PDB file of C-alpha atoms in Angstrom:
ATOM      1  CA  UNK A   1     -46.812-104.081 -10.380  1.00 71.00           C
ATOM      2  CA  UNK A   2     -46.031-103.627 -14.330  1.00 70.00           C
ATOM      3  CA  UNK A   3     -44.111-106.612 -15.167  1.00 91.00           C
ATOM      4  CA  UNK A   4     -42.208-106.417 -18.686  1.00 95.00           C
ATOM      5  CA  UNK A   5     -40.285-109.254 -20.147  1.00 96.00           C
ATOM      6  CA  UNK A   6     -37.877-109.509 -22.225  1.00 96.00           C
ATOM      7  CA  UNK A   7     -37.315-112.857 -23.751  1.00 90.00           C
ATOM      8  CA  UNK A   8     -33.679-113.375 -23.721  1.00 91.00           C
ATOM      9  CA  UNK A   9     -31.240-111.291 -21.590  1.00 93.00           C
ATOM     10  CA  UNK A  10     -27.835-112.237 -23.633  1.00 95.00           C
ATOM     11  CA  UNK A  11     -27.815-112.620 -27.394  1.00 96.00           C
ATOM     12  CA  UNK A  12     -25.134-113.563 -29.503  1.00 97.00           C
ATOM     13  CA  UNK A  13     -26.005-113.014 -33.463  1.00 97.00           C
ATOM     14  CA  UNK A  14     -23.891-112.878 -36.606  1.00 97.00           C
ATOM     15  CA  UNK A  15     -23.658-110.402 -39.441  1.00 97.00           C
ATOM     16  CA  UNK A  16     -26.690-110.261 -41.702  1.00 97.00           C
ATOM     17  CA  UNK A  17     -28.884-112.767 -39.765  1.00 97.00           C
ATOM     18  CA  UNK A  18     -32.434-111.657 -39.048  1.00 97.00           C
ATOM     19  CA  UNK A  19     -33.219-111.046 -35.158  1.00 97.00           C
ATOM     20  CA  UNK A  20     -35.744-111.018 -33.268  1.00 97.00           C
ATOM     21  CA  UNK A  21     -36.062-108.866 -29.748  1.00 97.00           C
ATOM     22  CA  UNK A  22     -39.005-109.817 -27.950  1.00 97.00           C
ATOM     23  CA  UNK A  23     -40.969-108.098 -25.346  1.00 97.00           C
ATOM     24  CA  UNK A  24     -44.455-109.137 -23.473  1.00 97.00           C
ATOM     25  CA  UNK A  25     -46.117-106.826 -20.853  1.00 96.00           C
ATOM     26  CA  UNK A  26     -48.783-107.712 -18.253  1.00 94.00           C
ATOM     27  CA  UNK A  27     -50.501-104.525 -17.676  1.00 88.00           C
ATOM     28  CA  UNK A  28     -52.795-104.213 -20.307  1.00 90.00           C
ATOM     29  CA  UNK A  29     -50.858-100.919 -21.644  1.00 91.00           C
ATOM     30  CA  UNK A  30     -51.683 -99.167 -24.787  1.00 91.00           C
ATOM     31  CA  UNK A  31     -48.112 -97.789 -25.541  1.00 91.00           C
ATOM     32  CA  UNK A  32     -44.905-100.032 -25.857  1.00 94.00           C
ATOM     33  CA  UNK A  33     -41.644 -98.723 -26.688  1.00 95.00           C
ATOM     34  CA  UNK A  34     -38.158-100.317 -28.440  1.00 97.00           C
ATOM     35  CA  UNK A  35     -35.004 -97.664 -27.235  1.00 96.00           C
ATOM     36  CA  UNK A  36     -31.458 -98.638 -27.560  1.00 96.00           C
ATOM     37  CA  UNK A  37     -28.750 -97.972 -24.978  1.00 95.00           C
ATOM     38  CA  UNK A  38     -25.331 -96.940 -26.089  1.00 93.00           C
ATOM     39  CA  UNK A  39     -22.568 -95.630 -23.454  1.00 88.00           C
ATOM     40  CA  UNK A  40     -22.663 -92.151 -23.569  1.00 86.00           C
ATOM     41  CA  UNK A  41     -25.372 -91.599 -25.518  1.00 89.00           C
ATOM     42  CA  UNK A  42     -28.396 -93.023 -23.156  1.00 89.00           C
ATOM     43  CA  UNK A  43     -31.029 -93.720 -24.133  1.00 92.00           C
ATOM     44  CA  UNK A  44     -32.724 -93.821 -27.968  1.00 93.00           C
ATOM     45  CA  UNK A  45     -35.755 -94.311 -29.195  1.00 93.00           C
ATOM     46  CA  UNK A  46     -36.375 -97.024 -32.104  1.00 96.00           C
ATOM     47  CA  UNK A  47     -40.004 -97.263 -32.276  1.00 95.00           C
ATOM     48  CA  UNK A  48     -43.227 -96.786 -30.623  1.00 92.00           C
ATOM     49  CA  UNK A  49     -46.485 -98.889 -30.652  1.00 93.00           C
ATOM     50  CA  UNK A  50     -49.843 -96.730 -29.370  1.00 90.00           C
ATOM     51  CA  UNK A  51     -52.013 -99.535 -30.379  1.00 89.00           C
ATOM     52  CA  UNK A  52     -52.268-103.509 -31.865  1.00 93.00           C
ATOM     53  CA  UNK A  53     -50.644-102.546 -35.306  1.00 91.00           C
ATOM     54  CA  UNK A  54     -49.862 -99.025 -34.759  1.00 91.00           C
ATOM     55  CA  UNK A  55     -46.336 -97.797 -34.997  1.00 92.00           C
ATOM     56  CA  UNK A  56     -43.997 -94.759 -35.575  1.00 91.00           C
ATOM     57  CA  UNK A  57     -40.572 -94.312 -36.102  1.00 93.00           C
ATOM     58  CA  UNK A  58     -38.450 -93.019 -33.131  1.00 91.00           C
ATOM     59  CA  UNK A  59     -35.216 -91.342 -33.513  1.00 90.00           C
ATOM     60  CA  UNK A  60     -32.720 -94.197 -35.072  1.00 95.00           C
ATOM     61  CA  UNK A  61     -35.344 -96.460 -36.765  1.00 96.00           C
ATOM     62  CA  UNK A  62     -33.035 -97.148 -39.863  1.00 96.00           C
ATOM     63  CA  UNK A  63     -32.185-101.305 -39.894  1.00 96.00           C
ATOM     64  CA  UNK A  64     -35.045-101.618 -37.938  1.00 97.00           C
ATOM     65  CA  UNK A  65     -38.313-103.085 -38.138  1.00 97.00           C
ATOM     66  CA  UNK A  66     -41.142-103.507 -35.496  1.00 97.00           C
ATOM     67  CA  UNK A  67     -44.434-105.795 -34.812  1.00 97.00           C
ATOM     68  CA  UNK A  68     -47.624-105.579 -32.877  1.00 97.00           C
ATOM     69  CA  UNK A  69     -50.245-107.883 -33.653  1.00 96.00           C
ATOM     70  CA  UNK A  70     -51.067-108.430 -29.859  1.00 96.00           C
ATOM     71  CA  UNK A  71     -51.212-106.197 -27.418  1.00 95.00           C
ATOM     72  CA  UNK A  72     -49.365-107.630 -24.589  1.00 96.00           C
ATOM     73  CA  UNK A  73     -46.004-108.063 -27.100  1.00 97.00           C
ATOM     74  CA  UNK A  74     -44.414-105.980 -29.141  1.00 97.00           C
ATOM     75  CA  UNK A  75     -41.411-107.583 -31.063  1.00 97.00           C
ATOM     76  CA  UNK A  76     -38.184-105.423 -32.509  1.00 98.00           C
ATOM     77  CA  UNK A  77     -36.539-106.639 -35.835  1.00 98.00           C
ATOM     78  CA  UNK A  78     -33.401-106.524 -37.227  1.00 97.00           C
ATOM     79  CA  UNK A  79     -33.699-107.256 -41.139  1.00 94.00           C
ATOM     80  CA  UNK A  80     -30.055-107.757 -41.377  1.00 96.00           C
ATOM     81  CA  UNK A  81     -27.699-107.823 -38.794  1.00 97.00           C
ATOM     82  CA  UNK A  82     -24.711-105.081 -38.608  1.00 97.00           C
ATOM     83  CA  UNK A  83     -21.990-104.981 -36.154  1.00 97.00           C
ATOM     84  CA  UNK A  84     -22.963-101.654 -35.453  1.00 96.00           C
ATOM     85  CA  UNK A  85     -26.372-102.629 -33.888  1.00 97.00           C
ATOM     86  CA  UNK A  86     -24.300-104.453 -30.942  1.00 97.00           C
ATOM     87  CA  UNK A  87     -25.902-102.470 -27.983  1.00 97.00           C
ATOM     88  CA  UNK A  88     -28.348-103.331 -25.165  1.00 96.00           C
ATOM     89  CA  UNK A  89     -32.241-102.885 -26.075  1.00 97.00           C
ATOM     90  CA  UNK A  90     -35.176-101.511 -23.603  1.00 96.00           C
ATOM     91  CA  UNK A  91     -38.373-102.475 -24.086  1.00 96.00           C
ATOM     92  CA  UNK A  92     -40.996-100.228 -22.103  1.00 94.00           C
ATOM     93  CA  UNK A  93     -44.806 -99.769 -21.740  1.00 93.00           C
ATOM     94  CA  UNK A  94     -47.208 -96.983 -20.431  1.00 90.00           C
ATOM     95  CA  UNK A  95     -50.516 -96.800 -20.234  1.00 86.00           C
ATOM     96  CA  UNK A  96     -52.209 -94.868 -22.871  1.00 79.00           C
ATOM     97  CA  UNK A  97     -54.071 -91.228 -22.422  1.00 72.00           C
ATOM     98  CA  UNK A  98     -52.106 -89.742 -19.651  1.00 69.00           C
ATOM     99  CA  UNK A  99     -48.517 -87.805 -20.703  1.00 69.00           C
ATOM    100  CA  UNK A 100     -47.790 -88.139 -17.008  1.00 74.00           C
ATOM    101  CA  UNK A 101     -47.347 -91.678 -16.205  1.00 80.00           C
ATOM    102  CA  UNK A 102     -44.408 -93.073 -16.047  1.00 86.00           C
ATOM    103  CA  UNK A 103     -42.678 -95.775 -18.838  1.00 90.00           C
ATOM    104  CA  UNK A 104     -41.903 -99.206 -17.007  1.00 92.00           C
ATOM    105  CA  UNK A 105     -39.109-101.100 -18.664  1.00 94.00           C
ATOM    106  CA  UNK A 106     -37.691-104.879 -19.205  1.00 95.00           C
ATOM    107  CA  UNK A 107     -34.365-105.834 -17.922  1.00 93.00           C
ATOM    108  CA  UNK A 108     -33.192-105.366 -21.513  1.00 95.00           C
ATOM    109  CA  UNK A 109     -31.685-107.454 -24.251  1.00 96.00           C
ATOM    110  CA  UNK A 110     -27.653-107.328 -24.080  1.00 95.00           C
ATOM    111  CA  UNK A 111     -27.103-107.845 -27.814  1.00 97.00           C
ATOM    112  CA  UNK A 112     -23.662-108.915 -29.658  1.00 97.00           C
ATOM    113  CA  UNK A 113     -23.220-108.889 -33.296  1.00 97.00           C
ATOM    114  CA  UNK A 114     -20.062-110.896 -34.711  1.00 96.00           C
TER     115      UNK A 114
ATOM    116  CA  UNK B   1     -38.143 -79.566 -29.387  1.00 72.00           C
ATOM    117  CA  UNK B   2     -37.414 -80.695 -25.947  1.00 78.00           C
ATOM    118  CA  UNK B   3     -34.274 -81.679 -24.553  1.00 88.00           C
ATOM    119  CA  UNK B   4     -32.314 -82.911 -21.425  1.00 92.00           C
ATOM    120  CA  UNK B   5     -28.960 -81.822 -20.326  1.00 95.00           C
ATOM    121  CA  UNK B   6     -27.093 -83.488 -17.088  1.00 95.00           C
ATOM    122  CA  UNK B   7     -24.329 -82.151 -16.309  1.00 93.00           C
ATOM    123  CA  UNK B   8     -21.229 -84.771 -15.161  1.00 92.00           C
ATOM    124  CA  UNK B   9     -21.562 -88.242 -16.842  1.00 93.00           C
ATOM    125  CA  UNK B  10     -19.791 -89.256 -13.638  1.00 96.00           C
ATOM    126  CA  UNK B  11     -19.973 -88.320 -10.086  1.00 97.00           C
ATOM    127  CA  UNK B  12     -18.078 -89.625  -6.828  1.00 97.00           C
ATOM    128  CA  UNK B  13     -19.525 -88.805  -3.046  1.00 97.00           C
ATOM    129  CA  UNK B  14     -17.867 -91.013   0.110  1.00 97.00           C
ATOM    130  CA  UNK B  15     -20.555 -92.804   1.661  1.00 97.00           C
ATOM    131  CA  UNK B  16     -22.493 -90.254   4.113  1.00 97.00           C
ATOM    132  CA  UNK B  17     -22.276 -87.747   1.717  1.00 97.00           C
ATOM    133  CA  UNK B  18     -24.569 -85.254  -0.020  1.00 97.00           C
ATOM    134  CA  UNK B  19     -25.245 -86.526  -3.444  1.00 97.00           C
ATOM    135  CA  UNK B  20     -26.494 -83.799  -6.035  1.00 98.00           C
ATOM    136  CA  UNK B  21     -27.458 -85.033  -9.613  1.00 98.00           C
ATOM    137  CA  UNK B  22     -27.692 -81.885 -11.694  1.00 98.00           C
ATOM    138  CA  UNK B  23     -30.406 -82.154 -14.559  1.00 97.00           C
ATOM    139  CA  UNK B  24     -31.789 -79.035 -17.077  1.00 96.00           C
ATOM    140  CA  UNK B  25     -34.464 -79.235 -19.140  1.00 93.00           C
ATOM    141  CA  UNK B  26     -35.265 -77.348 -22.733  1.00 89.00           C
ATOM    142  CA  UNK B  27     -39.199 -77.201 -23.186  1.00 79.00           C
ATOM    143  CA  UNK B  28     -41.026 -74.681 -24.661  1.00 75.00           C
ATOM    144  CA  UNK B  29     -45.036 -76.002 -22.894  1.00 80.00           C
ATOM    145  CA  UNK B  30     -45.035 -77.161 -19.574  1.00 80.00           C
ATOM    146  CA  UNK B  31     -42.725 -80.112 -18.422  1.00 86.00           C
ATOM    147  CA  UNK B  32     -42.961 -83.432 -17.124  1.00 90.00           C
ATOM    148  CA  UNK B  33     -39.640 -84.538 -15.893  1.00 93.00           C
ATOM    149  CA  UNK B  34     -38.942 -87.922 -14.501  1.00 94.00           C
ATOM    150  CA  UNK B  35     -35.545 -89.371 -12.811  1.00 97.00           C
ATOM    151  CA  UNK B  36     -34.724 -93.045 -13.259  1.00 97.00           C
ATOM    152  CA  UNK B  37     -32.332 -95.069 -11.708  1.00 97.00           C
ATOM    153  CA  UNK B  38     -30.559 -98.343 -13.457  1.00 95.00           C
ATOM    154  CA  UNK B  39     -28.392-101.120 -11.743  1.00 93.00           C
ATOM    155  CA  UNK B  40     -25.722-102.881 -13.605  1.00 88.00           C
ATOM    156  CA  UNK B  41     -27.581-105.611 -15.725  1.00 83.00           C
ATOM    157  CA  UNK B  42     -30.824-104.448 -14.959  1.00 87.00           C
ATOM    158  CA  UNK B  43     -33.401-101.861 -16.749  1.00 90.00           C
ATOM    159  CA  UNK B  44     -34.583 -98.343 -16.005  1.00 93.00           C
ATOM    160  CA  UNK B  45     -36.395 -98.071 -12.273  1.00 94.00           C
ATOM    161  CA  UNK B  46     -38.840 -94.844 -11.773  1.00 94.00           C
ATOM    162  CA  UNK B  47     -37.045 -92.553  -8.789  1.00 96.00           C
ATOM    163  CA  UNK B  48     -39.868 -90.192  -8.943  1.00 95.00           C
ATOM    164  CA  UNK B  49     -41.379 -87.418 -10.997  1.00 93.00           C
ATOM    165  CA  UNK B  50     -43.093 -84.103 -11.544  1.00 92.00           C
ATOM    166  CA  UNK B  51     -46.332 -83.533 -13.164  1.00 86.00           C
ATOM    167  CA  UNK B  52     -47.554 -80.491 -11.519  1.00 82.00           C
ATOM    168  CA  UNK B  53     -48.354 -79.259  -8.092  1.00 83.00           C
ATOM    169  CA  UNK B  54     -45.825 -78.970  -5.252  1.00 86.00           C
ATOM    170  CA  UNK B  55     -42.740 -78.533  -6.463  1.00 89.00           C
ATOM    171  CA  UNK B  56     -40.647 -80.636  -4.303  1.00 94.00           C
ATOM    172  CA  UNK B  57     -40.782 -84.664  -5.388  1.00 95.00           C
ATOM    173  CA  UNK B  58     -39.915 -87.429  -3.280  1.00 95.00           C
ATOM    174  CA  UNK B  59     -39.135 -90.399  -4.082  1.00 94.00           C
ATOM    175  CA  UNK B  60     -37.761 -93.841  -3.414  1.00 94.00           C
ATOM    176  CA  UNK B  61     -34.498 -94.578  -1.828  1.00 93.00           C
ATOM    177  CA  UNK B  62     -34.337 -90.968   0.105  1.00 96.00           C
ATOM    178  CA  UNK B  63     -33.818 -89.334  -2.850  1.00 97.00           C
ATOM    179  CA  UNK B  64     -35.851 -85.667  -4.013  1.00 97.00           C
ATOM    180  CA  UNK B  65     -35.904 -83.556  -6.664  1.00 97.00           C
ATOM    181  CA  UNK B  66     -37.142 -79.511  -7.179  1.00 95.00           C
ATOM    182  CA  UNK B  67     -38.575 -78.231 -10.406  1.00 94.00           C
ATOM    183  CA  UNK B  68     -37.409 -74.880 -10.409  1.00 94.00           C
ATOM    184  CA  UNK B  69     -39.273 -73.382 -13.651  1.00 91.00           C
ATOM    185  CA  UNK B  70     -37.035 -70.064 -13.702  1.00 91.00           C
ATOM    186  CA  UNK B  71     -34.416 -72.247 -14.077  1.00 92.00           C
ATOM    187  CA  UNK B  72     -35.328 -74.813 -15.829  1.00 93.00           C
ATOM    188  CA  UNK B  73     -33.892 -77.451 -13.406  1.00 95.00           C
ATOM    189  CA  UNK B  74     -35.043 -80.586 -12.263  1.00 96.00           C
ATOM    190  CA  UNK B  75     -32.128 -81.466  -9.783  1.00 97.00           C
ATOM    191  CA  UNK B  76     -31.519 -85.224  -7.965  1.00 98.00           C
ATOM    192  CA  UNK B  77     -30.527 -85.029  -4.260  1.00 98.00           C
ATOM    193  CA  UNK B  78     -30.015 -87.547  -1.196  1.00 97.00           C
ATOM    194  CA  UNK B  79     -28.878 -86.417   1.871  1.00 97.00           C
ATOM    195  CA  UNK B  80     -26.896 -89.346   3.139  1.00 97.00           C
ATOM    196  CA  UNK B  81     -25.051 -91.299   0.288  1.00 97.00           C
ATOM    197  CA  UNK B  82     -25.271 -95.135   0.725  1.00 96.00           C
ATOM    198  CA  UNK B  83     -23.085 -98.079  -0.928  1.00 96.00           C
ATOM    199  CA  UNK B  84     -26.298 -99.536  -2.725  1.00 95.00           C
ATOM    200  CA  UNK B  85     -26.384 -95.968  -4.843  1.00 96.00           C
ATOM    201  CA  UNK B  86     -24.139 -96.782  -6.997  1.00 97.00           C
ATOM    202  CA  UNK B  87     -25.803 -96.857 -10.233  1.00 97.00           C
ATOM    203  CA  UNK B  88     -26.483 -94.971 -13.076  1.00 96.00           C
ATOM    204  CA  UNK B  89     -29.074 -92.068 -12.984  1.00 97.00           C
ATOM    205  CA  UNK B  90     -30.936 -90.604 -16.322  1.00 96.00           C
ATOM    206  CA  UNK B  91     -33.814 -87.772 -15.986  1.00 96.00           C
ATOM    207  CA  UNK B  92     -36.523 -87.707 -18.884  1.00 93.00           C
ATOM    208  CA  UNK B  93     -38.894 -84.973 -20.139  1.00 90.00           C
ATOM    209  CA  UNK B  94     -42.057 -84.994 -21.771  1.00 85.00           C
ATOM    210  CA  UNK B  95     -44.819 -83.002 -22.102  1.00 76.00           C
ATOM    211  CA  UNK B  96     -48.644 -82.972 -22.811  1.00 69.00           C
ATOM    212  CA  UNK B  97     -49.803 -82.862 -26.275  1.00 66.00           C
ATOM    213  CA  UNK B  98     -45.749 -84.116 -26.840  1.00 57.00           C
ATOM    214  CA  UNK B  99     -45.265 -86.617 -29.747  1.00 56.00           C
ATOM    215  CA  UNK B 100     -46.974 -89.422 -28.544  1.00 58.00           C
ATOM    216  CA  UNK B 101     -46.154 -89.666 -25.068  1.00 69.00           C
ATOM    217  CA  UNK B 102     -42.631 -90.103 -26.390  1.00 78.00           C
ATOM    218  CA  UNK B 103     -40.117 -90.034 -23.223  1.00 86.00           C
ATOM    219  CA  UNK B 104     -36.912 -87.730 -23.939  1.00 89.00           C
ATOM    220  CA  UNK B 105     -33.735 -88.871 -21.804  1.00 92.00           C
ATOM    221  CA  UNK B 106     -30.226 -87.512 -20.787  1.00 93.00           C
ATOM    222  CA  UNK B 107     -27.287 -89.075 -21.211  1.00 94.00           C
ATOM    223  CA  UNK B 108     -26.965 -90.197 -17.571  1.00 95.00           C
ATOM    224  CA  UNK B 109     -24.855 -90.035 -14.761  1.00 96.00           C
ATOM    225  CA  UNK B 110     -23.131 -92.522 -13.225  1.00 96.00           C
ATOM    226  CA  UNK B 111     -22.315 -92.331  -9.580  1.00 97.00           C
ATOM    227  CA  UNK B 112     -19.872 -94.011  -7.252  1.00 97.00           C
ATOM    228  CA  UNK B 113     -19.853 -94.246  -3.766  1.00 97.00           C
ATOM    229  CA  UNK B 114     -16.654 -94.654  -2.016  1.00 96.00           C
ATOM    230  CA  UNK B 115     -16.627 -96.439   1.244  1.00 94.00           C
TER     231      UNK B 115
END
């Protein structure tokens, strides 16, 4: 089985601090994926990694930063903490080449900003 | 551009009851539609999905879906409702030759069982 990991499931950060979101995978997957989950919204893309230093923006990359210099992790970064950015984040991976495989995700990063 | 519509962010069955999930799609190439389940605290689990062939999915848990192209549906059922399927369910679409395999969701449903 895919196993992604998240490195912290509860966060607790303060306004304009710098944050890092980690997330490792042990599959060997080309693709990795930052989304945010807001209630009533579900489910929104950040940024997407198709390769060791690849990336794209996703829908709501503004505040946002990303990193990928292996290819088992695949780190999200918040330049500057807003209160706004409270919200839980979901890593996920899939392997690269087939549209039809399914995204496996972490148990996602319950993040408060004071 | 694709999209994903359920209909009812909330839906209560009794326990033993059918449970219908109702999910459209919006694609203009062929689909690939996905449902996922999610637990409180927990991330997104793969129900099951359509790629192409037969029409009818199963999946884990009891639970099947239809991809009904004429109308553009990609609906969750379970016969039998059970206590542990209480969670919240979100159905995905993406498509070959899509932007980077990039996954687009719905806003989810959340379902309650009542005893």
């Amino acid at each position: 089985d895919v196993k992604v990991t998240q490195s912290s499931r509860y966060l607790v950060k303060r306004t304009g601090e710098k944050v890092f979101l980690e997330c490792v995978q042990d599959m060997d997957h080309e693709n990795m994926f930052w989304y945010r989950q807001d209630p009533g919204l579900g489910l929104r893309l950040i940024y997407f990694s198709y390769d060791v230093k690849m990336k794209e923006k996703g829908d709501i990359p503004e505040g946002y930063s990303v990193s990928r210099e292996k290819k088992e992790r695949f780190s999200l970064i918040l330049e500057s903490a807003s209160t706004n950015q409270t919200s839980m984040y979901l890593c996920a991976t899939t392997r690269g080449g087939a549209y039809n495989q399914p995204q496996h995700f972490g148990d996602g990063t319950r993040l408060s900003i004071l | 551009a694709q999209s994903v519509t359920q209909l009812g962010s909330h839906v209560s069955v009794s326990e033993g009851a059918l449970v219908l999930l109702r999910c459209n799609y919006s694609s203009s190439v062929p689909p690939y539609l996905f449902w996922y389940v999610q637990y409180p605290n927990q991330g997104l689990q793969l129900l099951l999905k359509y790629t192409t062939g037969a029409t009818l999915v199963k999946g884990i848990n009891g639970f099947e879906a239809e991809f009904k192209k004429s109308e553009t549906s990609f609906h969750l059922t379970k016969p039998s409702a059970h206590m542990s399927d209480a969670a919240e369910y979100f159905c995905a679409v993406t498509f070959s030759g899509g932007s980077n395999y990039k996954l687009t969701f719905g806003k989810g449903t959340l379902l309650t069982v009542n005893p």
